[in-house]
mmCIF file of C-alpha atoms and ligand atoms in Angstrom:
data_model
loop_
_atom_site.group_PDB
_atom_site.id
_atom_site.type_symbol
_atom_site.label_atom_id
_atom_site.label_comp_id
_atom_site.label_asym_id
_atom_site.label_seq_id
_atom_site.Cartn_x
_atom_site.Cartn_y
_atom_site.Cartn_z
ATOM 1 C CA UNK W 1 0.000 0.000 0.000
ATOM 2 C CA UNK W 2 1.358 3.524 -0.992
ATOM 3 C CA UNK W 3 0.283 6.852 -1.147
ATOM 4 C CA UNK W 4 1.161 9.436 -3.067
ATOM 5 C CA UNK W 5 2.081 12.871 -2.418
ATOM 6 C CA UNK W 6 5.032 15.028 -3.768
ATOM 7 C CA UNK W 7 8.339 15.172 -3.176
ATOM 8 C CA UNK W 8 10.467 18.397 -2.744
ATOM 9 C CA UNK W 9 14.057 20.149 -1.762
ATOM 10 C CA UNK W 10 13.659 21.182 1.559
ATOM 11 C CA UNK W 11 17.171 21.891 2.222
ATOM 12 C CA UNK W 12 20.670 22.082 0.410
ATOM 13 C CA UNK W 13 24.213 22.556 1.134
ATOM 14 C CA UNK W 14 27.863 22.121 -0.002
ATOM 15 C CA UNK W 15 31.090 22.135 1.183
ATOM 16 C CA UNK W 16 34.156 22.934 -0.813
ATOM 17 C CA UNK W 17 37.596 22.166 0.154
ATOM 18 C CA UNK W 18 39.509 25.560 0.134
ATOM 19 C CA UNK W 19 43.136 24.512 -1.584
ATOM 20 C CA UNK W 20 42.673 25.244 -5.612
ATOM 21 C CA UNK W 21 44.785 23.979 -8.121
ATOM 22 C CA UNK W 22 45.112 26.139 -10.825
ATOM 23 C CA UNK W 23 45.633 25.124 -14.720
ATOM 24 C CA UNK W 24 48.775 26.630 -14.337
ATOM 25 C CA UNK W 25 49.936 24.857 -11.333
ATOM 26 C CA UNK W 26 49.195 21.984 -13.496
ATOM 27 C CA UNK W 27 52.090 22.894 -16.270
ATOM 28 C CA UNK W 28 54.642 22.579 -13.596
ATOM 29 C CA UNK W 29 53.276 18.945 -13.111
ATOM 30 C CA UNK W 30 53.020 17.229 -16.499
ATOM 31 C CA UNK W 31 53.242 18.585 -20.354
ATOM 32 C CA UNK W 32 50.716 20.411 -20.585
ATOM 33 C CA UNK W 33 49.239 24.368 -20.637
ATOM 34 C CA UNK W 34 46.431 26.545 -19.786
ATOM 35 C CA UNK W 35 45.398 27.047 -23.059
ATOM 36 C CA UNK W 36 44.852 23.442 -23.682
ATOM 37 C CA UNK W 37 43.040 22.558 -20.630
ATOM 38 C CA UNK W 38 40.510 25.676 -21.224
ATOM 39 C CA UNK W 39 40.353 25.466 -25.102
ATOM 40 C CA UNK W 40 39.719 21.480 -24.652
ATOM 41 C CA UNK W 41 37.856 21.360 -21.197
ATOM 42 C CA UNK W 42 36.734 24.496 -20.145
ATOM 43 C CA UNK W 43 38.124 24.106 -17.238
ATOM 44 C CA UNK W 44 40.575 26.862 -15.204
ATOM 45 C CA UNK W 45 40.961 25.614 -11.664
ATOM 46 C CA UNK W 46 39.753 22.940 -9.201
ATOM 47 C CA UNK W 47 39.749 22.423 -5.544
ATOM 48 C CA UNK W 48 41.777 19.990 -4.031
ATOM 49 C CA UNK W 49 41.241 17.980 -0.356
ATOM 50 C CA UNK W 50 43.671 18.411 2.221
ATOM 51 C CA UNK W 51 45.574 15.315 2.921
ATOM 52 C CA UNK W 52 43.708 14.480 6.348
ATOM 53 C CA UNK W 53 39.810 15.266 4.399
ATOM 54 C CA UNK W 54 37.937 12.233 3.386
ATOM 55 C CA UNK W 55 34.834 11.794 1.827
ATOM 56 C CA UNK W 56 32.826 11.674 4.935
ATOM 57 C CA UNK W 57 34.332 15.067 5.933
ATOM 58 C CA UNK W 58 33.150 16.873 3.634
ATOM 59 C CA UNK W 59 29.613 14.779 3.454
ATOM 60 C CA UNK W 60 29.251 15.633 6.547
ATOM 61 C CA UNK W 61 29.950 19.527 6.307
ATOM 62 C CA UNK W 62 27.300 19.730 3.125
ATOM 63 C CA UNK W 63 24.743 17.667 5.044
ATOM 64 C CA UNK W 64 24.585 19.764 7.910
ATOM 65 C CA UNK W 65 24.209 22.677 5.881
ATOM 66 C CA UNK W 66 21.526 21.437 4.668
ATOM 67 C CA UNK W 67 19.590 20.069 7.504
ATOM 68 C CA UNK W 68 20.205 24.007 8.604
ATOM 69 C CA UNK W 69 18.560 25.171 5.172
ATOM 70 C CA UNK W 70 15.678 22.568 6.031
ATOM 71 C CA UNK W 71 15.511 23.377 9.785
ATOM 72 C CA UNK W 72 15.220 20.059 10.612
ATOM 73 C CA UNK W 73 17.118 17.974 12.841
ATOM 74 C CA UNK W 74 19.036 14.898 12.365
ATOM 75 C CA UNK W 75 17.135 12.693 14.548
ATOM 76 C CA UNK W 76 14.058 13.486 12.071
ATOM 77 C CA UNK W 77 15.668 11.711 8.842
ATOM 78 C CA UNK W 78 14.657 8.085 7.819
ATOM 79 C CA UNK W 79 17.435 7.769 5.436
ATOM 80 C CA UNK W 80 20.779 8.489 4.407
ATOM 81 C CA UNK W 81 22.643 7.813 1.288
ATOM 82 C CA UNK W 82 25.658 8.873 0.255
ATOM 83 C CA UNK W 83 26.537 8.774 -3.892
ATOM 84 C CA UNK W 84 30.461 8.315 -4.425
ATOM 85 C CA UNK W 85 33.063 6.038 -6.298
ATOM 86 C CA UNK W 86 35.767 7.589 -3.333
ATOM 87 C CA UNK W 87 34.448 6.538 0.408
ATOM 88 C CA UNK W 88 36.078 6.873 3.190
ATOM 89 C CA UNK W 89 36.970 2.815 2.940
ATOM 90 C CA UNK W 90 35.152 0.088 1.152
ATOM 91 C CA UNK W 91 33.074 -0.750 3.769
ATOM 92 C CA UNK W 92 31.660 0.398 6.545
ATOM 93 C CA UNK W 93 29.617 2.789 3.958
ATOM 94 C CA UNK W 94 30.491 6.510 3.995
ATOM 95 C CA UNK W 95 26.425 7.021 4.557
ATOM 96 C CA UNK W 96 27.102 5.526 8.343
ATOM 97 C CA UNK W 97 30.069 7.573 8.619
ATOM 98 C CA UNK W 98 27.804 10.446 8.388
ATOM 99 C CA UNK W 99 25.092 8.834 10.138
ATOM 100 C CA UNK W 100 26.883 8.842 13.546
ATOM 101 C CA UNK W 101 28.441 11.753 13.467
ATOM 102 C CA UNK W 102 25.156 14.066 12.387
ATOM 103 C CA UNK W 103 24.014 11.827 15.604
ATOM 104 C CA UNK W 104 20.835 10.584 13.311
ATOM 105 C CA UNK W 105 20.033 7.989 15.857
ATOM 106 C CA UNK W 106 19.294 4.212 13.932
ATOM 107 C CA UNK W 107 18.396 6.271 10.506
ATOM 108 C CA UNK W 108 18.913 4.058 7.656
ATOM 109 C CA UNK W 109 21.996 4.851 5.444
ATOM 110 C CA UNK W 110 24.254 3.520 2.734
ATOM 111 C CA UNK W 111 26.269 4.525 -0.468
ATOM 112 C CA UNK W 112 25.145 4.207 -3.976
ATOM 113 C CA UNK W 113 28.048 3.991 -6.694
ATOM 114 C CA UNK W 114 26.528 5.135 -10.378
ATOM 115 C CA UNK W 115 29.437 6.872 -11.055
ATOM 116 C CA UNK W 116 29.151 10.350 -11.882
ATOM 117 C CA UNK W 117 25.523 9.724 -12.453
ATOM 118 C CA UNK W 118 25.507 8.996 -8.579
ATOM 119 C CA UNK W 119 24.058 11.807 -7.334
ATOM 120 C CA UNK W 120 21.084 11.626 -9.679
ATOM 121 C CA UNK W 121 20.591 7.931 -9.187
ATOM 122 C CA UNK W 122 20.152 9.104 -4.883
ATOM 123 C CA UNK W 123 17.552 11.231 -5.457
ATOM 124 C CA UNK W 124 15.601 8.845 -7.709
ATOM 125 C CA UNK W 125 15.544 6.554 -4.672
ATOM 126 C CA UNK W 126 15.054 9.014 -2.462
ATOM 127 C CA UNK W 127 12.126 10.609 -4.290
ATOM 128 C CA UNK W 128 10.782 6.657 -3.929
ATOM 129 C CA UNK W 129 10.745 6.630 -0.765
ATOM 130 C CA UNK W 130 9.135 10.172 0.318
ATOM 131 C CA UNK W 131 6.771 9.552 -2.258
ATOM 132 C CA UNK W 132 5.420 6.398 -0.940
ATOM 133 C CA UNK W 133 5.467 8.100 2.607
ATOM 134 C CA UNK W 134 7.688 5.175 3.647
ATOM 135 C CA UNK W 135 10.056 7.855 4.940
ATOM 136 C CA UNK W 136 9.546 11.971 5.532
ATOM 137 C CA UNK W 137 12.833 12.960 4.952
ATOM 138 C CA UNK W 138 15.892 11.452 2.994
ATOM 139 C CA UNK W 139 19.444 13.186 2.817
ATOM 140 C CA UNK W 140 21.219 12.059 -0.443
ATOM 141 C CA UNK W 141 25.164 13.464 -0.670
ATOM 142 C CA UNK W 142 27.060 13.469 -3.838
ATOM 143 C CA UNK W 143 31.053 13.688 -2.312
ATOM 144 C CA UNK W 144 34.170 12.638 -4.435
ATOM 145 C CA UNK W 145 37.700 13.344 -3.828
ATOM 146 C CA UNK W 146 38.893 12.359 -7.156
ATOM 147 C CA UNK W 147 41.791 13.566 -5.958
ATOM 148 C CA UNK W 148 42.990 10.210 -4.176
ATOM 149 C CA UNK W 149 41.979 8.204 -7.332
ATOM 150 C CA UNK W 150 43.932 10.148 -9.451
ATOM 151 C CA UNK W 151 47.387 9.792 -11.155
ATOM 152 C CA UNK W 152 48.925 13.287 -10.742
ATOM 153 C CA UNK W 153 51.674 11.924 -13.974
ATOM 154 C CA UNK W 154 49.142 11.240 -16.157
ATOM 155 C CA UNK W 155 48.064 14.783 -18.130
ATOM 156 C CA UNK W 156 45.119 12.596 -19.946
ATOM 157 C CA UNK W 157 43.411 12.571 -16.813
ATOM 158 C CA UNK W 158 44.874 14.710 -13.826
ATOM 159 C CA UNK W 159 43.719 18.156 -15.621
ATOM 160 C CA UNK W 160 40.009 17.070 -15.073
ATOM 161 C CA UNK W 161 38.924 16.077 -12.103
ATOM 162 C CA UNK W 162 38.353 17.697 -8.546
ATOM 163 C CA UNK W 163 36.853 17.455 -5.145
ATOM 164 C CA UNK W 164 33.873 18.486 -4.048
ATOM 165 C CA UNK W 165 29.957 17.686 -2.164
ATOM 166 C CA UNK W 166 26.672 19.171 -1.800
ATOM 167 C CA UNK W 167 23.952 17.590 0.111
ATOM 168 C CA UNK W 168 19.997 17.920 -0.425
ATOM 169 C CA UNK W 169 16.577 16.983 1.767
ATOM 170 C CA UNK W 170 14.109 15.807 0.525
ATOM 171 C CA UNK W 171 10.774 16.690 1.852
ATOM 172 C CA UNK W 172 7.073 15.585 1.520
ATOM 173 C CA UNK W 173 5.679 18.575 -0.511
ATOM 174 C CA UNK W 174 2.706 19.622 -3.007
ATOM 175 C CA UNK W 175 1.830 17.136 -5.565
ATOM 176 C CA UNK W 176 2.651 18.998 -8.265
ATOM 177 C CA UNK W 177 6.171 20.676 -7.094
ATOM 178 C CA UNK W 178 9.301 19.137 -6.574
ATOM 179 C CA UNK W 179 10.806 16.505 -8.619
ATOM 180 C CA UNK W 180 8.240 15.545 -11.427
ATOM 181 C CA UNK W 181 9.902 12.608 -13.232
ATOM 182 C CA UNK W 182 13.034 10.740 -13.208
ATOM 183 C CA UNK W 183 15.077 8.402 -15.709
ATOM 184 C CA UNK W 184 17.996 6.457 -15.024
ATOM 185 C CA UNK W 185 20.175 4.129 -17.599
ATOM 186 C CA UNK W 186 22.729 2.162 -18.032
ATOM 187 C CA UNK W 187 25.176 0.121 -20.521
ATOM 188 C CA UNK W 188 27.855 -2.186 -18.492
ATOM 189 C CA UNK W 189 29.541 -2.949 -22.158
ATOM 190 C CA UNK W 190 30.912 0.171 -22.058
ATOM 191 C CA UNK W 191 32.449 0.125 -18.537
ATOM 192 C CA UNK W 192 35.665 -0.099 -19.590
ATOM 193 C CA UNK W 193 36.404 3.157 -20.923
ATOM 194 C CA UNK W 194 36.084 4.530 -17.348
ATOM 195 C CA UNK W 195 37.326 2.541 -14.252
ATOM 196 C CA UNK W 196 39.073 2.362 -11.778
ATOM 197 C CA UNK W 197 40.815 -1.188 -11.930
ATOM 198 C CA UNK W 198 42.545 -2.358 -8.499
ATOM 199 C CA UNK W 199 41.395 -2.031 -5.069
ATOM 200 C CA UNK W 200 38.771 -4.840 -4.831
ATOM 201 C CA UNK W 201 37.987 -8.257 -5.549
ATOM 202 C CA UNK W 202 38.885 -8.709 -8.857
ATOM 203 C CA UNK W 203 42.345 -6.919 -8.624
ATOM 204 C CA UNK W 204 43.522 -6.837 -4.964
ATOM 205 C CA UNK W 205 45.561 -4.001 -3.782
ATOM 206 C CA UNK W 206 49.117 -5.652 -4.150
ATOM 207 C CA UNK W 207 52.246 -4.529 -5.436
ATOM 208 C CA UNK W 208 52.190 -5.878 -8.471
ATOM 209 C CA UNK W 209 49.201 -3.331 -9.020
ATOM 210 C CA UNK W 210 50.842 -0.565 -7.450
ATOM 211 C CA UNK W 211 53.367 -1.089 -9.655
ATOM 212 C CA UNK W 212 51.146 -0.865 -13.048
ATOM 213 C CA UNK W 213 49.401 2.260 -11.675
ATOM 214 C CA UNK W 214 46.296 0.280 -11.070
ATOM 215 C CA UNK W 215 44.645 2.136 -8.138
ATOM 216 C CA UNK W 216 44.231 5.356 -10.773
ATOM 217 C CA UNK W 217 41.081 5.761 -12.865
ATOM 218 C CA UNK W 218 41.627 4.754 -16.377
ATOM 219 C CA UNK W 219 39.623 6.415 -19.009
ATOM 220 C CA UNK W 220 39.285 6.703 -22.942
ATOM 221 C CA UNK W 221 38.355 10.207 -23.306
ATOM 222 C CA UNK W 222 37.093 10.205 -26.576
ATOM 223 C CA UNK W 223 34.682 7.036 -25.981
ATOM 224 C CA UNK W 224 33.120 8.503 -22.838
ATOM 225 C CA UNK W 225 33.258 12.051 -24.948
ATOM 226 C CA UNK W 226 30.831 10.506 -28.255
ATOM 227 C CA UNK W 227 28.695 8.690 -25.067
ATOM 228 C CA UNK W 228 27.900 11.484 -23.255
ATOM 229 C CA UNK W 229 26.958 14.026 -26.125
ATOM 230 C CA UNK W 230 24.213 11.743 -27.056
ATOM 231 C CA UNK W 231 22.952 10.472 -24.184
ATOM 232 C CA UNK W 232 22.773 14.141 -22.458
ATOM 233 C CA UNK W 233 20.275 14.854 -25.160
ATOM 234 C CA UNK W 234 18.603 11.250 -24.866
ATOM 235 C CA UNK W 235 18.141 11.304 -21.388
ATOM 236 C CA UNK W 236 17.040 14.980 -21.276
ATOM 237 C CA UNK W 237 14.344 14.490 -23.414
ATOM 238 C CA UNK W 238 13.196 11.106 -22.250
ATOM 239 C CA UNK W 239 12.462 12.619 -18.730
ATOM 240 C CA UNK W 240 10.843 15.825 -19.787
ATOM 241 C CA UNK W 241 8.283 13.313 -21.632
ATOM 242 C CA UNK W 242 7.965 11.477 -18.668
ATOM 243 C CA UNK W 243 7.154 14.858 -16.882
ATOM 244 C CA UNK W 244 4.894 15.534 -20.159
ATOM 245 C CA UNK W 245 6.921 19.041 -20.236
ATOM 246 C CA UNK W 246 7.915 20.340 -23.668
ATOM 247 C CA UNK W 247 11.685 21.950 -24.007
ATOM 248 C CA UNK W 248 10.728 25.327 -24.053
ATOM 249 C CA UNK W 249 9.528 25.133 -20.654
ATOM 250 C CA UNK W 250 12.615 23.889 -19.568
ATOM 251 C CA UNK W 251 14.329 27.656 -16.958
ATOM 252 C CA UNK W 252 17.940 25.424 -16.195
ATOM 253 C CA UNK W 253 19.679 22.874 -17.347
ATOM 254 C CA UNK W 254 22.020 21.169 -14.523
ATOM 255 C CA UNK W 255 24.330 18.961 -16.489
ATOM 256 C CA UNK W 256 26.881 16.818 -15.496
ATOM 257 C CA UNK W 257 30.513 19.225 -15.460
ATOM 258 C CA UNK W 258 32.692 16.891 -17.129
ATOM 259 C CA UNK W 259 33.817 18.987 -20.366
ATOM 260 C CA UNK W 260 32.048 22.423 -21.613
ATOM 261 C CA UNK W 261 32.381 21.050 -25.116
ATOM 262 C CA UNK W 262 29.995 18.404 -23.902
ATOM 263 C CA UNK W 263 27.940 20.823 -21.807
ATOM 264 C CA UNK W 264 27.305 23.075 -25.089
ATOM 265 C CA UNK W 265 26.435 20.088 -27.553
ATOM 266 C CA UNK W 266 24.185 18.686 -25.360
ATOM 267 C CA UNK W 267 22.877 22.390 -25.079
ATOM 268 C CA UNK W 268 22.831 23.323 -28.501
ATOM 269 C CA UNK W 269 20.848 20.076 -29.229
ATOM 270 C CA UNK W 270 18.313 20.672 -26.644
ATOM 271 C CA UNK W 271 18.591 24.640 -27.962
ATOM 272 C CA UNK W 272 19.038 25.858 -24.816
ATOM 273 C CA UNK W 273 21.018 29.242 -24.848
ATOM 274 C CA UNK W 274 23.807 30.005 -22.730
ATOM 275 C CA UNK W 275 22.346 32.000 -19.625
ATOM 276 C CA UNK W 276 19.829 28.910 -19.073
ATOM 277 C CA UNK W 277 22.780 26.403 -18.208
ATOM 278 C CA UNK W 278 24.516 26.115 -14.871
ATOM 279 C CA UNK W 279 28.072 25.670 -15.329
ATOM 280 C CA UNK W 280 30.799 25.386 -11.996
ATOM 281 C CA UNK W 281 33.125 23.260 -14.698
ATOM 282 C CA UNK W 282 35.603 25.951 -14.724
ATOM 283 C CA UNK W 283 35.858 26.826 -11.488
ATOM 284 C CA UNK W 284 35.820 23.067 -9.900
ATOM 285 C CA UNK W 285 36.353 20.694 -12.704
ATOM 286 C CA UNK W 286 34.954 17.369 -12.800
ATOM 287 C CA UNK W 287 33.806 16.571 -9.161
ATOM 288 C CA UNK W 288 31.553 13.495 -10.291
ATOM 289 C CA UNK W 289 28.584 12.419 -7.639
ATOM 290 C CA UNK W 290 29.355 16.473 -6.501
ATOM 291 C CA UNK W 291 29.014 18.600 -9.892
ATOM 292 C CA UNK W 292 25.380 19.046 -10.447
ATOM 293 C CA UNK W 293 24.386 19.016 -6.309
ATOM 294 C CA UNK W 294 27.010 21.944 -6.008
ATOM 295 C CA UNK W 295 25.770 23.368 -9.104
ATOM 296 C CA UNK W 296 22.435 23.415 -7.935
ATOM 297 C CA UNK W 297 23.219 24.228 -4.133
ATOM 298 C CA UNK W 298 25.043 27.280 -5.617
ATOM 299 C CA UNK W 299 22.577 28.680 -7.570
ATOM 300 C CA UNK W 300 19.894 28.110 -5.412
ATOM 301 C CA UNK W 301 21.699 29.822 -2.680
ATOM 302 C CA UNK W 302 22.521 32.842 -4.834
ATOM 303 C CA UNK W 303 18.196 32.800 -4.841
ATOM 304 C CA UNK W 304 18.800 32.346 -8.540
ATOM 305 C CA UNK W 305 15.841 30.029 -9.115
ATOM 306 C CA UNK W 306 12.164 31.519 -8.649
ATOM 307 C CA UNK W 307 9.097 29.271 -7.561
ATOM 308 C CA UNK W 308 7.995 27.298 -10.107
ATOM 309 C CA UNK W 309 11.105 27.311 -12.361
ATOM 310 C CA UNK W 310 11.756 24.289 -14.324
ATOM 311 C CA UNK W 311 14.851 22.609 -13.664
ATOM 312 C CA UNK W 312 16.380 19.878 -15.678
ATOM 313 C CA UNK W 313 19.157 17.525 -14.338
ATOM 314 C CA UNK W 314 21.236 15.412 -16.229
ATOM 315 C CA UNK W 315 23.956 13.617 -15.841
ATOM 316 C CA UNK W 316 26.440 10.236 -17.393
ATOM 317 C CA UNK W 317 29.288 8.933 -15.780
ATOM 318 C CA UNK W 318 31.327 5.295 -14.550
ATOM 319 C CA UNK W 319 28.609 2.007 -15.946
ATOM 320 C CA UNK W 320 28.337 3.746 -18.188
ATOM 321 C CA UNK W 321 25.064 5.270 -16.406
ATOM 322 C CA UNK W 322 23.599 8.135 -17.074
ATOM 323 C CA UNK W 323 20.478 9.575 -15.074
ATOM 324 C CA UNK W 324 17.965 12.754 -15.474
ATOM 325 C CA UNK W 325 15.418 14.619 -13.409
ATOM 326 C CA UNK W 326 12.901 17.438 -13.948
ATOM 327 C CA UNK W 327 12.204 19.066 -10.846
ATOM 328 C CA UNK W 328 9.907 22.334 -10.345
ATOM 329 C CA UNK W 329 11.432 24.287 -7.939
ATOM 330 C CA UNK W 330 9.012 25.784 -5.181
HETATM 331 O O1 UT7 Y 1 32.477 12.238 -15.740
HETATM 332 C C1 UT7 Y 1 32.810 11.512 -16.876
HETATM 333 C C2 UT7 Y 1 34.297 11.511 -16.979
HETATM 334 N N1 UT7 Y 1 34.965 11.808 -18.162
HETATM 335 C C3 UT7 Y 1 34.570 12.508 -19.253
HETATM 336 O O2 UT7 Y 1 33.480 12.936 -19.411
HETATM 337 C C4 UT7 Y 1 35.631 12.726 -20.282
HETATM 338 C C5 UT7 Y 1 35.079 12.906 -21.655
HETATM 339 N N2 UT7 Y 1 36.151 13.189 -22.580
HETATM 340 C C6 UT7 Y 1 36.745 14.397 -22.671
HETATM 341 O O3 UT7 Y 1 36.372 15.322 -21.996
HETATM 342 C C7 UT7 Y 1 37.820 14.573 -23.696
HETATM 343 O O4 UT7 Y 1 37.905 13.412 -24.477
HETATM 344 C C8 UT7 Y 1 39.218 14.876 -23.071
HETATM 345 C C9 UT7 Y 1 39.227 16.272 -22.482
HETATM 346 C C10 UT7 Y 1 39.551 13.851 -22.015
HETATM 347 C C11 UT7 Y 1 40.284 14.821 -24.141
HETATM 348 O O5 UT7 Y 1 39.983 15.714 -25.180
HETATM 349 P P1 UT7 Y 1 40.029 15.227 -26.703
HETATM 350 O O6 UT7 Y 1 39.728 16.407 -27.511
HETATM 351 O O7 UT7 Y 1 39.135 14.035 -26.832
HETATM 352 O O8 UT7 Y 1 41.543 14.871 -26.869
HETATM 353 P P2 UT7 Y 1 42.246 13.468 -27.191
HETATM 354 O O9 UT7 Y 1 42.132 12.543 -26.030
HETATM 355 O O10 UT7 Y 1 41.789 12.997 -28.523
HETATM 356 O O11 UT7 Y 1 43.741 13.973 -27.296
HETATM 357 C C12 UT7 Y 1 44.144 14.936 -28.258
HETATM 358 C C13 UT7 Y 1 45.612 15.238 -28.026
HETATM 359 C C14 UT7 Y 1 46.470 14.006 -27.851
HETATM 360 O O12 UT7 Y 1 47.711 14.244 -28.478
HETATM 361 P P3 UT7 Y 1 48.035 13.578 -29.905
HETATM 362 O O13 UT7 Y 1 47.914 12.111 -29.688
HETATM 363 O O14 UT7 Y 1 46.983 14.130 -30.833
HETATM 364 O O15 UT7 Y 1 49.410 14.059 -30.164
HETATM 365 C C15 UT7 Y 1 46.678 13.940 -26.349
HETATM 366 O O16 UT7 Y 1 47.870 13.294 -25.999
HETATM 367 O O17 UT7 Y 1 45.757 16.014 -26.820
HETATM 368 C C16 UT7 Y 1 46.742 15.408 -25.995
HETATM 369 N N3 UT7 Y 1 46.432 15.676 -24.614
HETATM 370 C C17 UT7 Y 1 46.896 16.762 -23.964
HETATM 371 N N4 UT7 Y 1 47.686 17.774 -24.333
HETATM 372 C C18 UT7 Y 1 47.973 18.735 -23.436
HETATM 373 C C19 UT7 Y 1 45.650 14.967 -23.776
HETATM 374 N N5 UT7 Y 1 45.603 15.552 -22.570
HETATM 375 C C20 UT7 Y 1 46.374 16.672 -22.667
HETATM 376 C C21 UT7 Y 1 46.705 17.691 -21.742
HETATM 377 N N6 UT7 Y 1 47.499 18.696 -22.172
HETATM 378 N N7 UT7 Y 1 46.250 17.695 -20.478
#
């Protein structure tokens, strides 16, 4: 038995580590300039973790920031989860981690790995479960510190990535506000052009793997590149169907921040101008689970959005996944 009601933001938050890493920092670390990384990525600086911040740091610093923005305490959540391919440790999950120290006394929690698509794959359970009144309020965290995954040699991939994680509540709310549809995808064939190959069962942590690099993500830029042009516009118009919503009405797009080259296809096919598309790319690079929550923490707390805008979320990563959501903002 279910019932139905709607299912909105009640509260957001992020928290940003403050060391940045500049695109210039980055030519006195591998071959490589400014002008490539911005001509090629759009992206200028990131932020960086400081050796002692893990993931559950700075999940926890964006969660109570939001539970602030939501006035609500802890104690009040029935669920936790926590979207990352960088916990604190492979188990216990990062979502307990932030569990006990937000003191949210026997409240549900664990982590969800979709990749970058993470973050969007959280609140499609979480809208689940506030919709079918099972729970009032779920906190879903997108956190990565790429950082710690990444091989600072390798000029393919160390330009893109940062750290980064917002936090958002979600709320019982009127049936027609909040998040209005959701789609979520995926295609395992093409998992390895983006992983992440030692460090559990199939490839244990030994030296031998050490040796070959194998604790660094491994990508093939290009294949992930042709991927996620045309599944940003797939997904984006699948769920604006499923929200029976026509493009036009569309205020924001929220895409994933992985490339601006990638950000303005997927714009150009969904002929969305400029000024209606949230970009943080070249300020934070690619922060995976944390680019669009951060994107949409920021904007919201700049009072950027007005009741009743249309936002549209959408976002591909690690799977390959890719996930979307339409969400009126009230
Ligand atoms: O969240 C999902 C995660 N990942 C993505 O979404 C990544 C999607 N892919 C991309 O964003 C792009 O494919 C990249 C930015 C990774 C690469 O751009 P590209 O235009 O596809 O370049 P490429 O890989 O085809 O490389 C072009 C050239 C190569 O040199 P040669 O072989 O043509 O001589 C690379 O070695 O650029 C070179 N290159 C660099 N040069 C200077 C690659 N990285 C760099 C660099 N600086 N950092």
């Amino acid at each position: 038995m279910s019932t139905h009601r709607g299912v909105s933001i009640i509260g957001w938050g992020r928290a940003m580590p403050s060391k940045v890493i500049t695109n210039s920092d980055l030519e006195k670390m591998v071959d490589t300039s400014d002008e490539w990384i911005r001509t090629r990525t759009g992206i200028r600086e990131r932020r960086v973790a400081n050796p002692e911040q893990a993931a559950s740091d700075l999940a926890f610093d964006a969660a109570q920031a939001a539970l602030k923005k939501a006035d609500l305490s802890p104690d009040r959540l029935g669920l936790i989860i926590v979207a990352t391919v960088t916990p604190d440790m492979a188990f216990p999950a990062t979502a307990c981690l932030v569990q006990d120290r937000l003191g949210a006394k026997g409240v549900a929690a664990f982590d969800l790995e979709a990749g970058c698509s993470g973050f969007l794959y959280g609140l499609s359970v979480g809208h689940q479960f506030v919709q079918s009144a099972t729970y009032d309020y779920v906190l879903i965290i997108g956190v990565d510190i790429l950082s710690r995954i990444t091989n600072w040699e390798d000029r393919n991939t160390c330009v893109l990535f940062g750290d980064g994680a917002a936090a958002v509540i979600l709320g019982p709310g009127e049936p027609e506000q909040g998040i209005l549809s959701t789609y979520l995808g995926s295609d395992g064939g093409g998992g390895k052009y983006l992983y992440l190959p030692a460090g559990g069962s199939r490839y244990p942590l030994d030296h031998e793997a050490l040796d070959q690099g194998l604790q660094y993500t491994q990508m093939n830029g290009p294949e992930v590149f042709k991927f996620a042009v045309r599944i940003m516009g797939e997904a984006a118009l699948e769920v604006l169907k499923r929200a029976g919503l026509k493009l036009e009405q569309v205020t924001y797009l929220i895409p994933h921040q992985a490339n601006q080259r990638i950000i303005d296809a997927a714009a150009k096919r969904l002929r969305l101008p400029p000024e209606r598309v949230l970009v943080n790319l070249d300020r934070y690079g690619n922060m995976s689970s944390a680019s669009i929550p951060v994107a949409l923490a920021e904007a919201a707390d700049q009072g950027q959005f007005q009741p009743g805008d249309i936002l549209l979320l959408v976002g591909f990563g690690a799977g390959l996944t890719w996930g979307a959501t339409v969400i009126r903002w009230g």
